[in-house]
GROMACS .gro file of C-alpha atoms in nm:
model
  278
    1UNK     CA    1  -8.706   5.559  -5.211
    2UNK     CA    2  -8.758   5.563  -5.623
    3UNK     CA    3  -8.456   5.320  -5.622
    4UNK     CA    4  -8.663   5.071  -5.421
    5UNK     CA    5  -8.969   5.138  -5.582
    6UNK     CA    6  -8.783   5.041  -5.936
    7UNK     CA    7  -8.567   4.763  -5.812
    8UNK     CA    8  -8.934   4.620  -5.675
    9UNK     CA    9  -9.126   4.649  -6.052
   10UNK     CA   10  -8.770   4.506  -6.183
   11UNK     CA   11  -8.840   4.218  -5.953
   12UNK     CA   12  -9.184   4.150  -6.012
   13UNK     CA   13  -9.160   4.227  -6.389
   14UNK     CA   14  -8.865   4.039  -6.448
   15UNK     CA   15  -9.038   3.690  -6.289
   16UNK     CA   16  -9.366   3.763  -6.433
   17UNK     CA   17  -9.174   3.778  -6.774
   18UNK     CA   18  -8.995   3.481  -6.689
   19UNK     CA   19  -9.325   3.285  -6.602
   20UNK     CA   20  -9.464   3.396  -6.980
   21UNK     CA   21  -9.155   3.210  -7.182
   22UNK     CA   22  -9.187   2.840  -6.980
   23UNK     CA   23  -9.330   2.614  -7.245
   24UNK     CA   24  -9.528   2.343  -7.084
   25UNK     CA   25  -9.309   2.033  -7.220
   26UNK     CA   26  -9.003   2.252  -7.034
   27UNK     CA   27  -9.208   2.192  -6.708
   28UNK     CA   28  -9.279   1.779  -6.780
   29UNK     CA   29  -8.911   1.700  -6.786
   30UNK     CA   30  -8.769   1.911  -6.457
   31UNK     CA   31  -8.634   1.623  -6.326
   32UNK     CA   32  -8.327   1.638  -6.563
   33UNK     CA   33  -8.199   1.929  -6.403
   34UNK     CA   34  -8.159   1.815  -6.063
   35UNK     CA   35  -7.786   1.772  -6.129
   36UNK     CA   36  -7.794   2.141  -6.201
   37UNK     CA   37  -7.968   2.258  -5.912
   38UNK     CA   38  -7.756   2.093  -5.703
   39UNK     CA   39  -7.433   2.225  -5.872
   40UNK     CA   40  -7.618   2.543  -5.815
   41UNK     CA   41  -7.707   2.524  -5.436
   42UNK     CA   42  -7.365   2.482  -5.351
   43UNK     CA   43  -7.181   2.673  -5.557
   44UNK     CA   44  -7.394   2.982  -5.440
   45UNK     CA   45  -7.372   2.879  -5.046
   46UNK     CA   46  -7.046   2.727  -5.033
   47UNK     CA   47  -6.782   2.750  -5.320
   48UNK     CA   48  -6.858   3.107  -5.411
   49UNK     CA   49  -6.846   3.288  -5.056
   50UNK     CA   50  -6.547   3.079  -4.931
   51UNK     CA   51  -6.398   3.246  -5.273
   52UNK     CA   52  -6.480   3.586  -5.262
   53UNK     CA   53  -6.409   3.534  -4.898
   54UNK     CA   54  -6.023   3.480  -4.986
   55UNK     CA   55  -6.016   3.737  -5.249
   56UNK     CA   56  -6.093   3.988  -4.994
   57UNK     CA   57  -5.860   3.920  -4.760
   58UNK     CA   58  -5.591   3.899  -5.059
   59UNK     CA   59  -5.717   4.235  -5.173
   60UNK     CA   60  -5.699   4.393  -4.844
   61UNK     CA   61  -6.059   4.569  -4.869
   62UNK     CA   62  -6.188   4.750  -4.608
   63UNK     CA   63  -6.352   4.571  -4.302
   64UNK     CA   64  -6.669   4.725  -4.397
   65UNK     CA   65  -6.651   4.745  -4.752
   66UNK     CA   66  -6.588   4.364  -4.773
   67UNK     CA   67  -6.810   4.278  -4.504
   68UNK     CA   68  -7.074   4.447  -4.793
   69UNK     CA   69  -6.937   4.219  -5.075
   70UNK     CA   70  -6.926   3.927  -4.909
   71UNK     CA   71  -7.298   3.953  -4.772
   72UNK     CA   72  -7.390   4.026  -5.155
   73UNK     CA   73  -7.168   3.737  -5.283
   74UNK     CA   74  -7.372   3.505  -5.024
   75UNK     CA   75  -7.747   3.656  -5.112
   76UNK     CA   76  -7.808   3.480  -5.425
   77UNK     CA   77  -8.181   3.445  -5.566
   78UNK     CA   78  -8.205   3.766  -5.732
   79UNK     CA   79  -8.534   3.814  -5.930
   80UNK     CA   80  -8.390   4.000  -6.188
   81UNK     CA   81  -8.187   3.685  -6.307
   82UNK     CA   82  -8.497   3.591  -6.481
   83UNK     CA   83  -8.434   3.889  -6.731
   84UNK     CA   84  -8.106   3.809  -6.809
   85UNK     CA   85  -8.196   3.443  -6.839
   86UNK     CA   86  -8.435   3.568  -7.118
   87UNK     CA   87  -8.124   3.832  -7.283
   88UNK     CA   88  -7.879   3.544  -7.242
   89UNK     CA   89  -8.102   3.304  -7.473
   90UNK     CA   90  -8.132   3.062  -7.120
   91UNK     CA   91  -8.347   2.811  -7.077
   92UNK     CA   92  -8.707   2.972  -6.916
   93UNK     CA   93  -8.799   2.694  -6.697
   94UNK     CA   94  -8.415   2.587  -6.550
   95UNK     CA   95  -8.442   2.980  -6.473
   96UNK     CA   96  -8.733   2.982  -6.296
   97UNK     CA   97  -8.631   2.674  -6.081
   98UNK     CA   98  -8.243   2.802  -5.975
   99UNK     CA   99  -8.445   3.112  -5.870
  100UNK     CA  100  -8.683   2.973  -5.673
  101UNK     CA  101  -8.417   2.723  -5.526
  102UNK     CA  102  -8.190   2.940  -5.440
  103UNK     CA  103  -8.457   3.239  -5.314
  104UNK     CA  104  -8.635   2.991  -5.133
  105UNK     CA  105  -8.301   2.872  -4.940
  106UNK     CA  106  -8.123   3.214  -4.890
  107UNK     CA  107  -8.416   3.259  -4.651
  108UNK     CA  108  -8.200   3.035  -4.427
  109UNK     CA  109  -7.846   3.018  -4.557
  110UNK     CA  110  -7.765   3.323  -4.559
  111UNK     CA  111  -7.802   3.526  -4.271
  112UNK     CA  112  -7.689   3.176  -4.138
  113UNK     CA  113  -7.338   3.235  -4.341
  114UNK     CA  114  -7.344   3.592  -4.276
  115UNK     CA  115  -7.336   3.515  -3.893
  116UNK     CA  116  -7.077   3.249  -3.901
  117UNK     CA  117  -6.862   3.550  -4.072
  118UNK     CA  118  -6.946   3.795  -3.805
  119UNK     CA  119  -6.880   3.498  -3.495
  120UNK     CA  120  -7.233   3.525  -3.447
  121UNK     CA  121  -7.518   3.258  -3.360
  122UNK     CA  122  -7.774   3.086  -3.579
  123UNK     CA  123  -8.146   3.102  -3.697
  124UNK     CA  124  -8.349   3.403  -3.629
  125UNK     CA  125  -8.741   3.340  -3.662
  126UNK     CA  126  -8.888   3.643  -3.704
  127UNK     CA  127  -8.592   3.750  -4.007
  128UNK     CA  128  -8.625   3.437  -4.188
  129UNK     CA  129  -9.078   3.493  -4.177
  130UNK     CA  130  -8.998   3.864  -4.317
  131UNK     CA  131  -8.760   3.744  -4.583
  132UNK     CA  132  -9.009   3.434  -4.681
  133UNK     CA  133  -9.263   3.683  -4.716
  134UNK     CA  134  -9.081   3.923  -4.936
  135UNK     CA  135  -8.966   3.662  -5.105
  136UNK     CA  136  -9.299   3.469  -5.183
  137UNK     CA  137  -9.461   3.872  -5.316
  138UNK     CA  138  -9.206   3.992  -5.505
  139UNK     CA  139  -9.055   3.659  -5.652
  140UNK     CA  140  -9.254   3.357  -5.622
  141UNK     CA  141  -9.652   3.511  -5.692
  142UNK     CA  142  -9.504   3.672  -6.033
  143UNK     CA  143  -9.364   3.367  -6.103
  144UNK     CA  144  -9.674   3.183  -6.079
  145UNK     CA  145  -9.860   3.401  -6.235
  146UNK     CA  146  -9.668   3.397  -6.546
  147UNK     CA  147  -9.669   3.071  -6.595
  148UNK     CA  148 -10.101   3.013  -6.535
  149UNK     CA  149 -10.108   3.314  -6.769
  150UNK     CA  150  -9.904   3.110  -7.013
  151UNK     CA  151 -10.079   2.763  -6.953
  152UNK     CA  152 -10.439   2.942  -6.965
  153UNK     CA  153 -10.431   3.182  -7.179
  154UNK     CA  154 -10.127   3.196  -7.434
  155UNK     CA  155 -10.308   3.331  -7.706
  156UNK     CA  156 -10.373   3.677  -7.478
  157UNK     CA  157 -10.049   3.645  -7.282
  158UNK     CA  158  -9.845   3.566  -7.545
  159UNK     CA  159  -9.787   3.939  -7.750
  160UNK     CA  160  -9.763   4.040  -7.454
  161UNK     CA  161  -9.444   3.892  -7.341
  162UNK     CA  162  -9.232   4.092  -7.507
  163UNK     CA  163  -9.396   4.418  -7.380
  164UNK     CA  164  -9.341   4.276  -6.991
  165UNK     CA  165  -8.948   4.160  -7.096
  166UNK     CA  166  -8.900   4.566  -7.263
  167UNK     CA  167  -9.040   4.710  -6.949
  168UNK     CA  168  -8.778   4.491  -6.716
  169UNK     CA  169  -8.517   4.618  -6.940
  170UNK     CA  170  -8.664   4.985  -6.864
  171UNK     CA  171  -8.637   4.919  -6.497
  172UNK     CA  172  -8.273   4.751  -6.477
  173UNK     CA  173  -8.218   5.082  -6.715
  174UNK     CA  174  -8.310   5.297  -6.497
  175UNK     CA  175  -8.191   5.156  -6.183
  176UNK     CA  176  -7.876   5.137  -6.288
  177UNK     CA  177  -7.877   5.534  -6.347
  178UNK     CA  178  -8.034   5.610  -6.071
  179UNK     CA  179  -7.744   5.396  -5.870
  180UNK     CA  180  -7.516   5.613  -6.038
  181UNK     CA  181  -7.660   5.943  -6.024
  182UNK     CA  182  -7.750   5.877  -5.635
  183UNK     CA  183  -7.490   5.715  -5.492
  184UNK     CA  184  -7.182   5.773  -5.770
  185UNK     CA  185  -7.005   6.049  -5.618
  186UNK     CA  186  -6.978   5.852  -5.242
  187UNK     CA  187  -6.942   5.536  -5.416
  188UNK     CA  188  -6.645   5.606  -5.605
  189UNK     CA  189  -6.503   5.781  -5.242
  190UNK     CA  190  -6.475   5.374  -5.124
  191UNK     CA  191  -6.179   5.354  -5.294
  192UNK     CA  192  -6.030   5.142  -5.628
  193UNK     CA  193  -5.988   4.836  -5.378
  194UNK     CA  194  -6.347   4.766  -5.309
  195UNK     CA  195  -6.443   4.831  -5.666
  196UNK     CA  196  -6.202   4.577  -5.781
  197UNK     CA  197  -6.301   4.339  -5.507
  198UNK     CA  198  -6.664   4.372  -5.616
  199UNK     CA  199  -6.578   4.323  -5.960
  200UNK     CA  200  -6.378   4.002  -5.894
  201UNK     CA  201  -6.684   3.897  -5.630
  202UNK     CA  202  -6.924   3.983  -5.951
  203UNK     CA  203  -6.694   3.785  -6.186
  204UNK     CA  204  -6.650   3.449  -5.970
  205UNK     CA  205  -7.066   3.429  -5.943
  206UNK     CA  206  -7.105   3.467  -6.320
  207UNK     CA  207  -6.827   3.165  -6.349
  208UNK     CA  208  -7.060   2.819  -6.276
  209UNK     CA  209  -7.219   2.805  -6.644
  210UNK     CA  210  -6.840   2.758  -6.778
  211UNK     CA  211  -6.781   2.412  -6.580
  212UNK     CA  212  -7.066   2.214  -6.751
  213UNK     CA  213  -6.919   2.101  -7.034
  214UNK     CA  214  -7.110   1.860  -7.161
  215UNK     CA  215  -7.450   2.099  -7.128
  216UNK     CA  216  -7.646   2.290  -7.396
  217UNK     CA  217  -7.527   2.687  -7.426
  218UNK     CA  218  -7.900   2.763  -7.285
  219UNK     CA  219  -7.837   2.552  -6.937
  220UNK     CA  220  -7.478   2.723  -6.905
  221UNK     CA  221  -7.632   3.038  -6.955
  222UNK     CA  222  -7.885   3.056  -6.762
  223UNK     CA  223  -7.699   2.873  -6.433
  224UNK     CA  224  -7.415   3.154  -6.509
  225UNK     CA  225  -7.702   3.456  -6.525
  226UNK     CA  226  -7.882   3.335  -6.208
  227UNK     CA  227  -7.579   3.280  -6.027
  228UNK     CA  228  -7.406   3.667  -6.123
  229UNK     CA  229  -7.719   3.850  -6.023
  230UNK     CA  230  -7.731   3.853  -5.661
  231UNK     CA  231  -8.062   3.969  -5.465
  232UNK     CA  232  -7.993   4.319  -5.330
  233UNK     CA  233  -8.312   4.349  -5.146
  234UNK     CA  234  -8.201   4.065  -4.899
  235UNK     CA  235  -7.827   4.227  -4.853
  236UNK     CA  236  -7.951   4.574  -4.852
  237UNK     CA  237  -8.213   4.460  -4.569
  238UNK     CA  238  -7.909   4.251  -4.372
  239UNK     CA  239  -7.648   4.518  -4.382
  240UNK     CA  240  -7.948   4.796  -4.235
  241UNK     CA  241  -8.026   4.537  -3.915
  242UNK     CA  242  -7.687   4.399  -3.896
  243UNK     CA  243  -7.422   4.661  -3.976
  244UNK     CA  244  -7.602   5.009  -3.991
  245UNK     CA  245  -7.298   5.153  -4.150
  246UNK     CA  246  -7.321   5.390  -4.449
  247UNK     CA  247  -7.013   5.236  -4.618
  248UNK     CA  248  -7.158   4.890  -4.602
  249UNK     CA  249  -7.531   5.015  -4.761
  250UNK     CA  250  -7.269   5.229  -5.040
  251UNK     CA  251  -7.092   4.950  -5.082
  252UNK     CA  252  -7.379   4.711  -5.142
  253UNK     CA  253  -7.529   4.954  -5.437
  254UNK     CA  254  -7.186   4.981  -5.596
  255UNK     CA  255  -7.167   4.640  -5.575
  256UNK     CA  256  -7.559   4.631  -5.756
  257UNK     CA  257  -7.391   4.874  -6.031
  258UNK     CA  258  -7.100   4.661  -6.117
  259UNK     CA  259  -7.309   4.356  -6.105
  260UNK     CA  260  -7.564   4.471  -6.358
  261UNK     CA  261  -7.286   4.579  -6.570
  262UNK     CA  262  -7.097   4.258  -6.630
  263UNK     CA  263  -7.394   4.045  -6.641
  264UNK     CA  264  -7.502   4.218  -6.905
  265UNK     CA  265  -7.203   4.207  -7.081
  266UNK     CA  266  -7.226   3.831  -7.006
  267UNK     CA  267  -7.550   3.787  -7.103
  268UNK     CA  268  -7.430   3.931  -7.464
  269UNK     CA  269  -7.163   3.685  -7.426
  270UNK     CA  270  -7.382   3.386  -7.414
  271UNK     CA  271  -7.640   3.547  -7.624
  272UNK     CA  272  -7.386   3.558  -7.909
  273UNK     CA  273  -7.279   3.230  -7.889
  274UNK     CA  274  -7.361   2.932  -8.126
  275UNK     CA  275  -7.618   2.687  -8.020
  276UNK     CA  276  -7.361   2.357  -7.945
  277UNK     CA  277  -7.363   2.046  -7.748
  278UNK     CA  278  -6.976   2.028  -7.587
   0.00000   0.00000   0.00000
Protein backbone atom coordinates (compact mmCIF):
# COMPACT_ATOMS: atom_id res chain seq x y z
CA UNK A 1 0.00 0.00 0.00
CA UNK A 2 2.83 2.88 0.97
CA UNK A 3 4.47 1.78 -2.37
CA UNK A 4 1.35 2.95 -4.23
CA UNK A 5 0.72 5.75 -2.20
CA UNK A 6 4.51 7.05 -3.13
CA UNK A 7 4.63 5.94 -6.69
CA UNK A 8 1.10 8.15 -6.88
CA UNK A 9 2.81 11.66 -5.22
CA UNK A 10 5.91 10.62 -7.61
CA UNK A 11 3.40 10.82 -10.39
CA UNK A 12 1.59 13.80 -9.62
CA UNK A 13 4.72 15.65 -8.34
CA UNK A 14 6.84 14.76 -11.04
CA UNK A 15 4.14 16.35 -13.86
CA UNK A 16 3.25 19.17 -11.72
CA UNK A 17 7.10 19.91 -11.69
CA UNK A 18 7.26 19.36 -15.21
CA UNK A 19 4.29 21.84 -15.93
CA UNK A 20 6.43 24.67 -13.72
CA UNK A 21 9.73 24.56 -16.20
CA UNK A 22 7.58 25.01 -19.82
CA UNK A 23 8.46 28.51 -20.87
CA UNK A 24 5.69 29.94 -22.89
CA UNK A 25 7.78 30.53 -26.29
CA UNK A 26 8.53 26.43 -25.76
CA UNK A 27 4.67 26.05 -26.12
CA UNK A 28 4.33 28.62 -29.50
CA UNK A 29 6.62 26.47 -31.57
CA UNK A 30 5.23 22.64 -30.77
CA UNK A 31 4.77 22.06 -34.12
CA UNK A 32 8.54 21.38 -34.71
CA UNK A 33 8.44 18.36 -32.82
CA UNK A 34 5.97 16.45 -34.61
CA UNK A 35 8.79 14.49 -36.28
CA UNK A 36 9.68 13.53 -32.75
CA UNK A 37 6.49 12.46 -31.56
CA UNK A 38 6.06 10.39 -34.23
CA UNK A 39 9.54 8.71 -33.92
CA UNK A 40 8.28 8.35 -30.44
CA UNK A 41 4.78 6.68 -30.96
CA UNK A 42 6.26 4.01 -32.76
CA UNK A 43 9.20 3.27 -31.34
CA UNK A 44 7.28 2.77 -27.95
CA UNK A 45 4.30 0.60 -29.67
CA UNK A 46 6.10 -1.09 -32.28
CA UNK A 47 9.99 -1.20 -32.54
CA UNK A 48 10.60 -1.55 -28.85
CA UNK A 49 8.15 -4.54 -27.88
CA UNK A 50 8.86 -6.50 -31.12
CA UNK A 51 12.60 -6.08 -29.54
CA UNK A 52 12.37 -6.94 -26.16
CA UNK A 53 9.96 -9.46 -27.55
CA UNK A 54 13.03 -11.32 -29.32
CA UNK A 55 15.37 -10.78 -26.53
CA UNK A 56 13.20 -12.82 -24.41
CA UNK A 57 12.80 -15.58 -26.32
CA UNK A 58 16.78 -15.48 -26.97
CA UNK A 59 17.22 -15.25 -23.24
CA UNK A 60 14.97 -18.03 -22.45
CA UNK A 61 13.08 -16.14 -19.47
CA UNK A 62 10.45 -17.59 -17.81
CA UNK A 63 6.88 -17.66 -19.38
CA UNK A 64 5.76 -15.53 -16.63
CA UNK A 65 8.62 -13.54 -15.88
CA UNK A 66 8.77 -12.33 -19.54
CA UNK A 67 5.21 -12.13 -19.99
CA UNK A 68 5.94 -9.23 -16.94
CA UNK A 69 8.72 -7.51 -19.02
CA UNK A 70 7.20 -7.45 -22.03
CA UNK A 71 3.82 -5.87 -20.65
CA UNK A 72 6.26 -3.18 -18.96
CA UNK A 73 8.33 -2.74 -22.18
CA UNK A 74 4.80 -2.03 -24.00
CA UNK A 75 3.27 0.46 -21.08
CA UNK A 76 5.09 3.50 -21.90
CA UNK A 77 3.77 7.04 -20.58
CA UNK A 78 5.23 6.95 -17.27
CA UNK A 79 4.72 10.21 -15.25
CA UNK A 80 7.81 10.09 -13.63
CA UNK A 81 9.67 10.69 -17.04
CA UNK A 82 8.94 14.25 -16.43
CA UNK A 83 11.57 14.18 -13.50
CA UNK A 84 14.16 12.75 -15.31
CA UNK A 85 13.43 15.01 -18.26
CA UNK A 86 14.19 17.85 -15.73
CA UNK A 87 17.71 15.71 -14.19
CA UNK A 88 18.64 14.93 -17.79
CA UNK A 89 18.74 18.83 -18.73
CA UNK A 90 15.58 17.82 -21.46
CA UNK A 91 13.62 20.02 -23.02
CA UNK A 92 10.27 20.82 -20.51
CA UNK A 93 7.72 21.20 -23.10
CA UNK A 94 8.91 18.12 -25.76
CA UNK A 95 8.57 16.26 -22.22
CA UNK A 96 5.37 17.14 -21.43
CA UNK A 97 4.04 16.34 -25.00
CA UNK A 98 5.82 12.54 -25.47
CA UNK A 99 4.07 12.04 -22.08
CA UNK A 100 0.90 12.99 -22.82
CA UNK A 101 1.19 11.27 -26.35
CA UNK A 102 2.20 8.34 -25.37
CA UNK A 103 -0.13 8.18 -21.88
CA UNK A 104 -2.91 9.26 -23.79
CA UNK A 105 -2.40 6.27 -26.47
CA UNK A 106 -1.29 3.39 -24.10
CA UNK A 107 -4.94 3.73 -23.04
CA UNK A 108 -5.52 1.78 -26.28
CA UNK A 109 -2.30 0.24 -27.51
CA UNK A 110 -1.44 -1.51 -25.03
CA UNK A 111 -3.67 -3.84 -23.57
CA UNK A 112 -4.35 -4.03 -27.41
CA UNK A 113 -0.51 -5.40 -27.82
CA UNK A 114 -0.65 -7.18 -24.66
CA UNK A 115 -3.63 -9.29 -26.07
CA UNK A 116 -2.21 -9.95 -29.45
CA UNK A 117 0.79 -11.54 -27.20
CA UNK A 118 -1.52 -13.60 -25.13
CA UNK A 119 -3.80 -14.77 -28.63
CA UNK A 120 -6.38 -12.78 -27.16
CA UNK A 121 -9.14 -10.32 -28.69
CA UNK A 122 -9.27 -6.55 -28.91
CA UNK A 123 -10.70 -3.35 -27.18
CA UNK A 124 -12.18 -3.59 -23.80
CA UNK A 125 -14.48 -0.49 -22.87
CA UNK A 126 -14.76 -0.43 -19.48
CA UNK A 127 -10.45 -1.00 -19.06
CA UNK A 128 -9.61 1.59 -21.47
CA UNK A 129 -12.50 4.37 -19.29
CA UNK A 130 -10.53 3.22 -15.96
CA UNK A 131 -7.11 3.72 -17.46
CA UNK A 132 -8.26 7.25 -19.18
CA UNK A 133 -9.34 8.20 -15.90
CA UNK A 134 -6.24 7.36 -14.00
CA UNK A 135 -4.51 8.66 -16.51
CA UNK A 136 -6.23 12.18 -16.89
CA UNK A 137 -5.80 12.49 -12.37
CA UNK A 138 -2.60 11.45 -11.89
CA UNK A 139 -0.87 12.66 -15.23
CA UNK A 140 -2.69 15.02 -17.29
CA UNK A 141 -4.51 17.54 -14.29
CA UNK A 142 -0.79 18.01 -12.75
CA UNK A 143 0.31 18.70 -15.92
CA UNK A 144 -2.04 21.39 -16.50
CA UNK A 145 -1.79 22.74 -13.53
CA UNK A 146 1.81 23.37 -13.73
CA UNK A 147 1.83 24.98 -16.61
CA UNK A 148 -1.43 27.77 -15.65
CA UNK A 149 0.64 28.07 -12.45
CA UNK A 150 3.59 28.99 -14.63
CA UNK A 151 1.65 31.20 -17.24
CA UNK A 152 -0.36 33.01 -14.26
CA UNK A 153 1.60 33.31 -11.72
CA UNK A 154 5.49 32.77 -12.27
CA UNK A 155 6.57 35.14 -9.87
CA UNK A 156 4.79 32.80 -6.89
CA UNK A 157 5.31 29.51 -8.74
CA UNK A 158 8.53 30.06 -9.74
CA UNK A 159 10.87 29.46 -6.19
CA UNK A 160 8.86 27.06 -5.90
CA UNK A 161 9.86 24.79 -8.63
CA UNK A 162 12.69 23.57 -7.30
CA UNK A 163 11.02 22.60 -3.95
CA UNK A 164 8.24 20.40 -6.14
CA UNK A 165 11.41 18.84 -8.47
CA UNK A 166 13.42 17.93 -4.65
CA UNK A 167 10.29 16.37 -3.38
CA UNK A 168 9.93 14.02 -6.76
CA UNK A 169 13.43 13.12 -6.18
CA UNK A 170 12.31 12.20 -2.43
CA UNK A 171 9.60 10.01 -3.78
CA UNK A 172 11.57 8.09 -6.71
CA UNK A 173 14.10 7.86 -3.47
CA UNK A 174 12.08 6.29 -1.56
CA UNK A 175 10.28 4.10 -3.84
CA UNK A 176 13.05 2.68 -5.00
CA UNK A 177 13.93 1.48 -1.27
CA UNK A 178 10.90 0.54 -0.49
CA UNK A 179 10.97 -1.82 -3.88
CA UNK A 180 13.93 -3.19 -2.45
CA UNK A 181 13.27 -3.62 1.06
CA UNK A 182 9.65 -5.15 0.10
CA UNK A 183 10.02 -7.15 -2.60
CA UNK A 184 14.16 -7.75 -2.71
CA UNK A 185 14.41 -10.99 -1.13
CA UNK A 186 11.50 -12.71 -3.70
CA UNK A 187 12.71 -10.62 -6.40
CA UNK A 188 16.12 -11.75 -6.53
CA UNK A 189 14.43 -15.66 -6.11
CA UNK A 190 13.26 -14.95 -10.13
CA UNK A 191 16.42 -15.83 -11.11
CA UNK A 192 19.69 -13.93 -13.00
CA UNK A 193 17.71 -14.55 -16.39
CA UNK A 194 14.83 -12.25 -15.81
CA UNK A 195 17.03 -9.65 -14.23
CA UNK A 196 19.17 -9.58 -17.23
CA UNK A 197 16.19 -9.65 -19.53
CA UNK A 198 14.75 -6.64 -17.68
CA UNK A 199 17.88 -4.91 -17.82
CA UNK A 200 18.30 -5.39 -21.61
CA UNK A 201 14.23 -4.52 -21.90
CA UNK A 202 15.26 -1.26 -19.65
CA UNK A 203 18.30 -0.58 -21.89
CA UNK A 204 16.57 -0.88 -25.50
CA UNK A 205 13.70 1.86 -24.19
CA UNK A 206 16.39 4.30 -23.02
CA UNK A 207 18.04 3.79 -26.75
CA UNK A 208 15.64 6.30 -29.17
CA UNK A 209 17.44 9.71 -28.04
CA UNK A 210 20.82 8.15 -29.64
CA UNK A 211 19.29 7.90 -33.37
CA UNK A 212 18.59 11.68 -33.80
CA UNK A 213 21.56 12.89 -34.88
CA UNK A 214 21.07 15.93 -36.14
CA UNK A 215 18.92 17.07 -32.76
CA UNK A 216 19.94 19.30 -29.81
CA UNK A 217 21.35 17.09 -26.58
CA UNK A 218 17.99 18.46 -24.75
CA UNK A 219 15.50 16.72 -27.53
CA UNK A 220 17.71 13.40 -27.36
CA UNK A 221 17.45 13.51 -23.83
CA UNK A 222 14.39 13.96 -23.08
CA UNK A 223 12.85 11.40 -26.02
CA UNK A 224 15.53 8.82 -24.38
CA UNK A 225 14.16 9.67 -20.54
CA UNK A 226 10.46 9.42 -21.54
CA UNK A 227 10.94 6.46 -23.49
CA UNK A 228 13.18 4.33 -20.43
CA UNK A 229 10.63 5.12 -17.79
CA UNK A 230 7.78 2.95 -18.36
CA UNK A 231 4.32 3.53 -16.43
CA UNK A 232 4.09 0.84 -13.73
CA UNK A 233 0.69 1.74 -12.61
CA UNK A 234 -0.80 0.59 -16.05
CA UNK A 235 1.39 -2.87 -16.04
CA UNK A 236 0.97 -3.42 -12.42
CA UNK A 237 -2.98 -2.93 -13.00
CA UNK A 238 -2.79 -5.38 -16.38
CA UNK A 239 -0.78 -8.15 -14.90
CA UNK A 240 -3.50 -8.13 -11.52
CA UNK A 241 -6.72 -8.54 -14.16
CA UNK A 242 -4.87 -10.41 -16.71
CA UNK A 243 -2.30 -12.76 -15.16
CA UNK A 244 -2.95 -12.83 -11.30
CA UNK A 245 0.35 -14.49 -10.83
CA UNK A 246 2.75 -13.43 -8.05
CA UNK A 247 5.83 -13.87 -10.30
CA UNK A 248 4.42 -11.60 -12.94
CA UNK A 249 3.40 -8.59 -10.13
CA UNK A 250 7.44 -9.50 -8.65
CA UNK A 251 8.58 -9.33 -11.78
CA UNK A 252 6.97 -6.06 -12.78
CA UNK A 253 8.53 -4.19 -9.48
CA UNK A 254 11.95 -5.65 -10.23
CA UNK A 255 11.54 -4.55 -13.44
CA UNK A 256 10.44 -0.73 -11.74
CA UNK A 257 13.87 -1.14 -9.66
CA UNK A 258 16.15 -1.74 -12.52
CA UNK A 259 14.41 0.82 -14.55
CA UNK A 260 14.85 3.66 -12.11
CA UNK A 261 18.35 2.65 -11.77
CA UNK A 262 19.66 3.01 -15.29
CA UNK A 263 17.64 5.94 -16.11
CA UNK A 264 19.16 7.61 -13.65
CA UNK A 265 22.39 6.72 -14.55
CA UNK A 266 21.27 7.91 -18.03
CA UNK A 267 19.92 10.88 -17.05
CA UNK A 268 23.59 11.72 -15.54
CA UNK A 269 24.73 10.65 -18.84
CA UNK A 270 22.93 13.25 -20.77
CA UNK A 271 23.07 15.66 -17.97
CA UNK A 272 26.88 15.66 -18.30
CA UNK A 273 27.05 16.11 -21.72
CA UNK A 274 28.03 19.31 -23.71
CA UNK A 275 25.33 21.38 -25.18
CA UNK A 276 26.02 20.49 -29.27
CA UNK A 277 24.17 20.52 -32.45
CA UNK A 278 25.37 16.97 -34.34
Amino acid sequence: MLIRIVLILLSLSSMYGLGLRIEKKELGSWSKFIPILVFAFFWNFGILPVCVFFSGKLLGVSELAFAAIFLCAASPGGASGGLFVLRAKGNPALGGMLIALLNGANTILTPLIFSIYQGGSGFNFDLFLKLFLIGTFLQGLPLLLGLLSKYFFPKFFDPIAPWVERFSSFCLILSILLLIFQYGEFALSLGWIAWIGASIAVGFSLLPGIFLFNSTKEVRASLSMVSGIRSLSLALLLAELHLKQSETLLTVLMYGTVMYLLSAIAAEFWNGKKKIQI
